[in-house]
Short mmCIF file of C-alpha atoms and ligand atoms in Angstrom, two decimals:
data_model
loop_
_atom_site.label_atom_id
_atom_site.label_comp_id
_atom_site.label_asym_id
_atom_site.label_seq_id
_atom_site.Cartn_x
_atom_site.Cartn_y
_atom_site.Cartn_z
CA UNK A 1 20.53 -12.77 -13.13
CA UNK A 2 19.38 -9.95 -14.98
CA UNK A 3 15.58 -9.28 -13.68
CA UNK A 4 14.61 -6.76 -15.86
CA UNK A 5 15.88 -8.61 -19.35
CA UNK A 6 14.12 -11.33 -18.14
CA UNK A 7 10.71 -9.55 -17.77
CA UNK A 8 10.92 -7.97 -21.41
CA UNK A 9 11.84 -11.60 -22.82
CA UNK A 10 9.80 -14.51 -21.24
CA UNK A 11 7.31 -13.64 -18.75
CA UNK A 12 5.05 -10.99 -20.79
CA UNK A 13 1.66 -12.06 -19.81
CA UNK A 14 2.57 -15.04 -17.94
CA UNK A 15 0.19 -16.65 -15.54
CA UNK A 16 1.32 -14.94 -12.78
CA UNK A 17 0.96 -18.35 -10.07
CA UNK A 18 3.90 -19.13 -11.95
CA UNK A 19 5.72 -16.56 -11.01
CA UNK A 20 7.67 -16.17 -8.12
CA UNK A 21 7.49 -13.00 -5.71
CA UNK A 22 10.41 -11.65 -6.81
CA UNK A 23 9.46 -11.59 -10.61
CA UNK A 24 6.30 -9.05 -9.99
CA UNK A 25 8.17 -6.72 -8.08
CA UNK A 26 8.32 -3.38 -10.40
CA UNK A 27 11.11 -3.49 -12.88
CA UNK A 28 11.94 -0.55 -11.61
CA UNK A 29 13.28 -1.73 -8.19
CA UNK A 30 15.23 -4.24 -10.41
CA UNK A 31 16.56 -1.28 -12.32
CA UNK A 32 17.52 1.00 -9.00
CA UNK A 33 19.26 -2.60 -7.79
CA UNK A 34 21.33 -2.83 -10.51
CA UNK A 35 22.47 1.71 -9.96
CA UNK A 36 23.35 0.49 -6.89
CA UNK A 37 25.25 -2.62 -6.91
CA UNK A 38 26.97 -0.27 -10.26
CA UNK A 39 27.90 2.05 -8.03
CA UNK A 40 29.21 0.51 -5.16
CA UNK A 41 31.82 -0.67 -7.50
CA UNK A 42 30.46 -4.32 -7.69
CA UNK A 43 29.65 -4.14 -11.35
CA UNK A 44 29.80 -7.03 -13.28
CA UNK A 45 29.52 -9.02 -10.22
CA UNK A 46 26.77 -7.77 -8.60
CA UNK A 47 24.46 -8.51 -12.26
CA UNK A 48 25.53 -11.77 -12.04
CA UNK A 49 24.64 -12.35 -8.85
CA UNK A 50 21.60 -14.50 -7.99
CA UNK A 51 18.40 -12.40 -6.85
CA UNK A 52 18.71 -13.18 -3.22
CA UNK A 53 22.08 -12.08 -3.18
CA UNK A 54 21.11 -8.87 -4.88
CA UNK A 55 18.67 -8.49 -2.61
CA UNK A 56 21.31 -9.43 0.26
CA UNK A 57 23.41 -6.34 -1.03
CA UNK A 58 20.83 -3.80 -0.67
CA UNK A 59 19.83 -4.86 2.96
CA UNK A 60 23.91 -3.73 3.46
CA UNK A 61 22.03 -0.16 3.81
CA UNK A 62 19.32 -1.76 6.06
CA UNK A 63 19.00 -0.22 9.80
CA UNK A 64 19.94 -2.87 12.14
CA UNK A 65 16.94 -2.19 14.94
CA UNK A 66 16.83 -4.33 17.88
CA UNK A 67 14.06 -2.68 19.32
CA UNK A 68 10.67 -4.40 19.23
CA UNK A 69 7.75 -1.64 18.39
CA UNK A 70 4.92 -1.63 21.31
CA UNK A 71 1.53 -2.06 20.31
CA UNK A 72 -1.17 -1.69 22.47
CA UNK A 73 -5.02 -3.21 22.40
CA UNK A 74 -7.65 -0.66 21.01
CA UNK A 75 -12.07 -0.62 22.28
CA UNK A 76 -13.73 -1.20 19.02
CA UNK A 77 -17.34 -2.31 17.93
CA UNK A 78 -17.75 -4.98 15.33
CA UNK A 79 -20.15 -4.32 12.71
CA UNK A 80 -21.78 -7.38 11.46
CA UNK A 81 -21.46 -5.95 7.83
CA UNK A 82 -17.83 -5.75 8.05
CA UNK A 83 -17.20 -9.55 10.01
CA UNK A 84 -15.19 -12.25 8.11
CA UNK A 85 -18.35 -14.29 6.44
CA UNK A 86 -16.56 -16.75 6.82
CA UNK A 87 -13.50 -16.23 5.24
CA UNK A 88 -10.23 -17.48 7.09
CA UNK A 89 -8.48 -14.59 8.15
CA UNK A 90 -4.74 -14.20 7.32
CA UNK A 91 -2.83 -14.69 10.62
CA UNK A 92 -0.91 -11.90 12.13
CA UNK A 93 2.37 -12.92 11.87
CA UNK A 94 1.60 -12.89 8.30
CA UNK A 95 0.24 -9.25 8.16
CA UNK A 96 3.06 -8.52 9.92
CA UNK A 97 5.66 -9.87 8.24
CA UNK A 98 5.14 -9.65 4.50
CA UNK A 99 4.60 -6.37 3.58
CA UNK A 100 5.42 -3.57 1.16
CA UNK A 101 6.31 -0.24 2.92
CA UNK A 102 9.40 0.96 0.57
CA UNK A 103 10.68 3.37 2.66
CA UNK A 104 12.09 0.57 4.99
CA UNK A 105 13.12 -1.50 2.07
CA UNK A 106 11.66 -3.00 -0.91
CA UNK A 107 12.13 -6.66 0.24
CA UNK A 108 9.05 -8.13 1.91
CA UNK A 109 10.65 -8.60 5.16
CA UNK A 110 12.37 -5.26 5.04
CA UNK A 111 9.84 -3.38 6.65
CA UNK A 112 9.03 -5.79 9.73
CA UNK A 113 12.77 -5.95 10.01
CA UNK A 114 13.63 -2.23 9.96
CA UNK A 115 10.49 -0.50 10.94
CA UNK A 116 10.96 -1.60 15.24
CA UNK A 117 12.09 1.73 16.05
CA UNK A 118 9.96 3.75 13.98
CA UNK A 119 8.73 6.76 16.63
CA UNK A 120 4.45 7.53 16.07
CA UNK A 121 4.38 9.81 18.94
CA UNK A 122 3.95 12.10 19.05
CA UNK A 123 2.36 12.50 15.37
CA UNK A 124 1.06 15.29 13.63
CA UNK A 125 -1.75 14.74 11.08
CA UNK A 126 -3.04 17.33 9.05
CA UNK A 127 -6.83 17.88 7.26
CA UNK A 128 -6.40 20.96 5.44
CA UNK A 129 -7.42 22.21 1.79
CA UNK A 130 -11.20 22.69 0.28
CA UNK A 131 -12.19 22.34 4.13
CA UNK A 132 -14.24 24.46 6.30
CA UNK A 133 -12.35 24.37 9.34
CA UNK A 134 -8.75 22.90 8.73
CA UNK A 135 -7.83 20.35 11.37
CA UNK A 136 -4.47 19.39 13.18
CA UNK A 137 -4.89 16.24 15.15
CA UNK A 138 -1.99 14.71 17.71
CA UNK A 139 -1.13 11.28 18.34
CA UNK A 140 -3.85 10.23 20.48
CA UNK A 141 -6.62 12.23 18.72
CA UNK A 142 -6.31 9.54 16.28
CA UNK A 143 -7.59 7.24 19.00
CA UNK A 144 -11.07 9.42 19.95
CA UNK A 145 -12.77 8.35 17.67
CA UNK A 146 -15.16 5.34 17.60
CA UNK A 147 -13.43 2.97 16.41
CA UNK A 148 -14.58 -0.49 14.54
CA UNK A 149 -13.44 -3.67 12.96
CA UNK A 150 -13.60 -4.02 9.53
CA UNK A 151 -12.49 -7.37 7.51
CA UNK A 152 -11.33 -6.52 4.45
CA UNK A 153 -9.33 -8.17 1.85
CA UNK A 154 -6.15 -6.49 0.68
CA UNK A 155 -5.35 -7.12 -2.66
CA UNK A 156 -1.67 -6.26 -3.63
CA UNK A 157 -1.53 -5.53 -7.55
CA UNK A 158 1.55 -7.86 -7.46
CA UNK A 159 -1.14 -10.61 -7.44
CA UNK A 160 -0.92 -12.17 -3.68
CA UNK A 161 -3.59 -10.97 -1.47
CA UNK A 162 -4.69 -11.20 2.16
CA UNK A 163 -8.01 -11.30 4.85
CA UNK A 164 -7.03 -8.89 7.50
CA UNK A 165 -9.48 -7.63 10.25
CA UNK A 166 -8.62 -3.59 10.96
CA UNK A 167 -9.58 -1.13 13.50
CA UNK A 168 -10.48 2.10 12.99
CA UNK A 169 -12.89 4.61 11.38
CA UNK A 170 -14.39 5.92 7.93
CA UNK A 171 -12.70 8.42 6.11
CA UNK A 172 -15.85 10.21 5.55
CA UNK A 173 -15.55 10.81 9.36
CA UNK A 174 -12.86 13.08 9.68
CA UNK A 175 -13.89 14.60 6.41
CA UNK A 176 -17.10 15.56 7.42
CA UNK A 177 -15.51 17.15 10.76
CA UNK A 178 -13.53 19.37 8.47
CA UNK A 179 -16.58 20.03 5.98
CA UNK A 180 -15.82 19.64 2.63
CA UNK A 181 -16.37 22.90 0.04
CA UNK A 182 -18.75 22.09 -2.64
CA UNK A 183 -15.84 23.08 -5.32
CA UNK A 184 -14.01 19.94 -3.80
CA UNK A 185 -13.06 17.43 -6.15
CA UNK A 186 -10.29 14.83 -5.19
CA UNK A 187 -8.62 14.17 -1.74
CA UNK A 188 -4.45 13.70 -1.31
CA UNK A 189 -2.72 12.08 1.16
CA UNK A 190 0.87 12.27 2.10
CA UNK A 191 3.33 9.58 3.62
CA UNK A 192 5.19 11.72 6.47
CA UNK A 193 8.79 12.32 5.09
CA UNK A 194 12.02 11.74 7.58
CA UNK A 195 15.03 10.50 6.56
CA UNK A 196 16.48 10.31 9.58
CA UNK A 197 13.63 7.20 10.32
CA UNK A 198 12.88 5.98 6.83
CA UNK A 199 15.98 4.53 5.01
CA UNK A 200 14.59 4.06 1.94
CA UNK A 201 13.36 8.13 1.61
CA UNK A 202 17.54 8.74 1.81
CA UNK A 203 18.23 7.27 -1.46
CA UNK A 204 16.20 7.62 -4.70
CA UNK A 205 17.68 4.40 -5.39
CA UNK A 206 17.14 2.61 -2.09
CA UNK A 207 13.58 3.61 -1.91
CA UNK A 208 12.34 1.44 -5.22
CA UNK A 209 12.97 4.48 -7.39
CA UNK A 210 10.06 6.23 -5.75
CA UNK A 211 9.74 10.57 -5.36
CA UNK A 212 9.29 10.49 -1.19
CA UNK A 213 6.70 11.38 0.12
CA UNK A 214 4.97 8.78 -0.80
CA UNK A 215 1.58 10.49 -2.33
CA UNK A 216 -1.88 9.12 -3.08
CA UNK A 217 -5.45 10.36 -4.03
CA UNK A 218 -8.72 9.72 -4.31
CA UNK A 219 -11.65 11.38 -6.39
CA UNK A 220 -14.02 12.69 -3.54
CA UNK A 221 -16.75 10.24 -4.53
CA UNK A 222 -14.32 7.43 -3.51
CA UNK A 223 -12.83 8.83 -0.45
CA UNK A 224 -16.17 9.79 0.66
CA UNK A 225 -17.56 5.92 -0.07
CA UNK A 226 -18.58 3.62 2.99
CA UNK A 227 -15.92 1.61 2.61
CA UNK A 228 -12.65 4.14 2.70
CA UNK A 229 -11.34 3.69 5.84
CA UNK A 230 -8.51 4.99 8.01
CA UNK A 231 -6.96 2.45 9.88
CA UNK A 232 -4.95 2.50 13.77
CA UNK A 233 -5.11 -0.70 14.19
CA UNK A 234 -5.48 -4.04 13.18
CA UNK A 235 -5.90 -7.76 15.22
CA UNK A 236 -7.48 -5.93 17.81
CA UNK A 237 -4.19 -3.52 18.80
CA UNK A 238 -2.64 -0.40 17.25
CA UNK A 239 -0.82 -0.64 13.92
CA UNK A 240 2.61 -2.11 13.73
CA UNK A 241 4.81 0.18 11.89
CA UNK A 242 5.51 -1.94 8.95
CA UNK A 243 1.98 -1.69 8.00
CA UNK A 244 1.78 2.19 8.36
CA UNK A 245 1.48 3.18 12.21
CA UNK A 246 -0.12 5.58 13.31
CA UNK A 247 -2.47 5.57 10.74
CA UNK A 248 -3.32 4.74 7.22
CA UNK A 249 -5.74 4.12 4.72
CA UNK A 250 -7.37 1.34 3.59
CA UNK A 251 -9.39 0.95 -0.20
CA UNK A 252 -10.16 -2.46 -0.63
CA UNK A 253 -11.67 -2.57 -4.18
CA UNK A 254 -8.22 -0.62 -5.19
CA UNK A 255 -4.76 -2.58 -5.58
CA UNK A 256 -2.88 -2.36 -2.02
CA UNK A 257 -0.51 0.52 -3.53
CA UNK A 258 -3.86 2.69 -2.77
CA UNK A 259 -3.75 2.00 0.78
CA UNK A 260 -1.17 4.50 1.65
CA UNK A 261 0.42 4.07 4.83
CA UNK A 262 1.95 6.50 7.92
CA UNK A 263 -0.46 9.37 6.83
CA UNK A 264 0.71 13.04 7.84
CA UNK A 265 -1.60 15.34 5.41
CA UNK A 266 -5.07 14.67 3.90
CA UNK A 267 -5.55 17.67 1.57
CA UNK A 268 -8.78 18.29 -0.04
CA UNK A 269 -8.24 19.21 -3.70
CA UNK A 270 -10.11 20.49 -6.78
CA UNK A 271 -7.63 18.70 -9.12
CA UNK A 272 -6.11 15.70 -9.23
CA UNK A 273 -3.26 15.08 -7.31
CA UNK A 274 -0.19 12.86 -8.44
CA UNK A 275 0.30 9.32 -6.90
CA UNK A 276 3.71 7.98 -6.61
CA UNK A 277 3.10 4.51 -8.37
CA UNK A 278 1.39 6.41 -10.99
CA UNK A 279 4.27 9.07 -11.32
CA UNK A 280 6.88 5.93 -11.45
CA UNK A 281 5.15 3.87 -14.12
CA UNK A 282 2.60 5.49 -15.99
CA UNK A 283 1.24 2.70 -18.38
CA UNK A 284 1.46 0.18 -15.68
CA UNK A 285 -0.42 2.05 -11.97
CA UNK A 286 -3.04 4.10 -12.99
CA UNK A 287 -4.77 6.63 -10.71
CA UNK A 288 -7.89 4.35 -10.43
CA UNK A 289 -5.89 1.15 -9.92
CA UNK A 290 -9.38 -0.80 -9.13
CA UNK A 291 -9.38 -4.41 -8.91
CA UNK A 292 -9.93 -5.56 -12.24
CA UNK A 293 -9.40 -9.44 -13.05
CA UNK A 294 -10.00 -8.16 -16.67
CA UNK A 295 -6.91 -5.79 -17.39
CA UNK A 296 -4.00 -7.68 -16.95
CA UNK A 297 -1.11 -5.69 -15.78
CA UNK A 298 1.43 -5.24 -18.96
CA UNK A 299 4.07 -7.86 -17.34
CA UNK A 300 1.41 -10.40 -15.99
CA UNK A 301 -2.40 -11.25 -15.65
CA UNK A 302 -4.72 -10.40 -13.05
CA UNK A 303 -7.29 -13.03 -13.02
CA UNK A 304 -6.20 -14.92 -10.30
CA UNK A 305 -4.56 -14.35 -7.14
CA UNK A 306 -2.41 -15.92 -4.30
CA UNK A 307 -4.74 -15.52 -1.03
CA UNK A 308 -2.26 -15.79 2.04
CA UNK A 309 -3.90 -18.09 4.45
CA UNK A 310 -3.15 -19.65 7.22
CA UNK A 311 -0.66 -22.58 5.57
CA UNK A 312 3.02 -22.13 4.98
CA UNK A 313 3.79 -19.00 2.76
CA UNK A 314 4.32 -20.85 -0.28
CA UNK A 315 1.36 -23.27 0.26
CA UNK A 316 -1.32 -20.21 -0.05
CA UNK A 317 -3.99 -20.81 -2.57
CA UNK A 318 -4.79 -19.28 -6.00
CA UNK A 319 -8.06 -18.15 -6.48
CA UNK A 320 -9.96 -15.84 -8.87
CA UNK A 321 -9.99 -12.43 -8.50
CA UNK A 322 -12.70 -10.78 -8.41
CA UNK A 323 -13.77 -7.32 -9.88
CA UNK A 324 -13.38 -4.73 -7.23
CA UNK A 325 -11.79 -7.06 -4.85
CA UNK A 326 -15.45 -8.38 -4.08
CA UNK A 327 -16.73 -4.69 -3.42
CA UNK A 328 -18.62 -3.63 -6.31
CA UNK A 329 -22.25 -3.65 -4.51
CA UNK A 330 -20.52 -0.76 -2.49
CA UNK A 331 -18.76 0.71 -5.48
CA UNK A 332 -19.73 -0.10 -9.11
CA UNK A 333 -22.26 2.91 -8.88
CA UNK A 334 -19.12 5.25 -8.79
CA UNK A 335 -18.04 3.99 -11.81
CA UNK A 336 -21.17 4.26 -13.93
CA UNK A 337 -20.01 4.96 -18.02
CA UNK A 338 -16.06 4.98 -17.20
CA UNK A 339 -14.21 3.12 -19.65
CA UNK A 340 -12.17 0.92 -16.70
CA UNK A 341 -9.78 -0.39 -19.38
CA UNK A 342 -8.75 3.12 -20.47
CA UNK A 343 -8.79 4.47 -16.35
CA UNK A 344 -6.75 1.55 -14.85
N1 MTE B 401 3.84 5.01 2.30
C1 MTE B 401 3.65 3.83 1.72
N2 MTE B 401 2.42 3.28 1.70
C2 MTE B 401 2.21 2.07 1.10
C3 MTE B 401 3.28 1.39 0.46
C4 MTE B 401 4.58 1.99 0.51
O1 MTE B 401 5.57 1.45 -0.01
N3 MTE B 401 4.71 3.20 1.16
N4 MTE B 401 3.04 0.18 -0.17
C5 MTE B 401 1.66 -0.06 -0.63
C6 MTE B 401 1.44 -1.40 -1.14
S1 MTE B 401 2.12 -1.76 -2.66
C7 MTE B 401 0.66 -2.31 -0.49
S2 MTE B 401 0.30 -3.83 -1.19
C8 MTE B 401 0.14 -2.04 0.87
C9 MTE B 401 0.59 -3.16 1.79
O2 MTE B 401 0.03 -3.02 3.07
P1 MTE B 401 0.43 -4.04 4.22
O3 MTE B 401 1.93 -4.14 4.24
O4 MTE B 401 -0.15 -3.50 5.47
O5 MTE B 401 -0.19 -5.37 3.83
O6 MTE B 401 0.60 -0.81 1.39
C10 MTE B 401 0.64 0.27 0.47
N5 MTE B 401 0.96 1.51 1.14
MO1 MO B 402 0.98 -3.62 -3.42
#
């Protein structure tokens, strides 16, 4: 089944609860599929193939770990601003098990599957740039700080979203240890970059057609917002690797793309710095990429959303998005006279 023709036929703006999973994944993983199964000789074949098997074919260059990643519990405060009110939380097996970290495989289970023997320490994070004093923190610096639970939602811009509580602290923390220069503008963050541990960085093509490292950014005003957060942890313990170990952010208002995970470098910039959605599809991940249940994506809508819950995958609910995820008493001020249709 050809994904891609499919896409640029029938599905153009269709509600995307009809959809299934596999239909919002880029086009361009679709495309990189098809390199592949080309050039391992399979051809003809291979494009006829059902998705699953497709998608069976590219887990050929899967690692097969049997190792089971150690996580271990974290101290934390829990702010009452940040507690579940009342929302049902998505369960950890969940979290844990459908996620999107390309660079163990663009399947949802790829990363759970392939991520067990992923080494965090020891780690080497950098905070470097427009800084005062540039910093180089180890593995378990990343653990002095105080640490708190936050319950955000994560909304993925493929339209499914989730309730998941984190640990860890605000970006503006570690920022404001480094001290920002007034002439900063923007901040950059960097996925690390091994091969050797990350199958999909070996490949252009196995890696969803991303540039590794995976890159992101934020304007300063955002990254220096209440709500940025770095995250070590999350159901109490320190981050599995499929959802970014040792540590990664987490931007709740933006889609989940924003959220980069596995963070070696945050680099304080004056201009904006590519992002690696951004860099792959242009008219379709903007550098912004706020929650917006008013600018559909170009292949499907955004006004609704399947929340992950505590049923059976396929039973989770569709409900409205909402503008910045919910967050726009924290964040509408940044936005004050941008045209969020034109910034996307
Ligand atoms: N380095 C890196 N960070 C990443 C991604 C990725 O592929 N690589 N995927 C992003 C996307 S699309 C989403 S939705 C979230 C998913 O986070 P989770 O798996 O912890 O739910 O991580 C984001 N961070
Ligand atoms: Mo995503």
């Amino acid at each position: 089944m050809a994904m891609s023709t499919k896409f640029t036929r029938g599905i153009l703006k269709q509600a995307s609860w009809q959809m299934k999973e596999s239909e919002v994944t880029p086009q361009e993983v679709f495309k990189s599929r098809r390199q592949i199964i080309k050039a391992m000789g399979l051809g003809a074949i291979g494009a006829s193939l059902p998705g699953h098997v497709q998608a069976g074919l590219f887990d050929l260059f899967g690692e097969d770990n049997k190792e089971v990643f150690a996580t271990s519990p974290l101290t934390y405060t829990q702010p009452a601003a940040f507690s579940a009110g009342g929302q049902e939380l998505t369960p950890f097996d969940k979290v844990a098990g459908h996620n999107n970290f390309y660079e163990f495989g663009t399947d949802k289970a790829d990363p759970a599957a392939n991520a067990q023997g992923f080494k965090v320490d020891p780690w080497v994070l950098r905070v470097e740039g427009e800084v005062d004093t540039p910093l180089t923190l180890g593995y378990d610096d990343l653990y002095k700080f105080a640490l708190e639970e936050r319950i955000y939602r994560l909304r993925c811009v493929e339209a499914w979203s989730m309730v998941i509580p984190w640990v860890g602290f605000p970006l503006a923390t570690i920022l404001n240890k480094a001290g920002i220069k007034p002439e900063a503008k923007y901040v950059a963050f960097e996925t690390l970059f091994d091969r050797s541990q990350m199958p999909g960085q070996r490949n252009r093509l196995m890696g969803g057609g991303i540039h590794y490292p995976y890159v992101e950014g934020l304007t300063l005003g955002e990254a220096m917002n209440e709500l940025s957060f770095l995250a070590v942890g999350l159901y109490g313990k320190t981050l599995p690797p499929q959802n970014g170990a040792p540590i990664r952010l987490v931007v709740p208002w933006k889609y989940g793309f924003k959220s980069i995970k596995s963070i070696v470098t945050i680099k304080v910039t004056q201009r904006q710095p590519p992002t690696s959605w951004n860099q792959l599809a242009p008219h379709e991940y903007g550098f912004l990429a706020n929650v917006n249940p008013e600018v559909d994506h170009p292949r499907w809508s955004q006004a609704s959303e399947r929340r992950i819950g505590p049923g059976g995958l396929f039973s989770a609910t569709r409900i409205p998005t909402e503008m910045f995820n919910g967050y726009g008493e924290q964040v509408a001020g940044l936005y004050q006279g941008v045209d969020l249709r034109k910034y996307y």
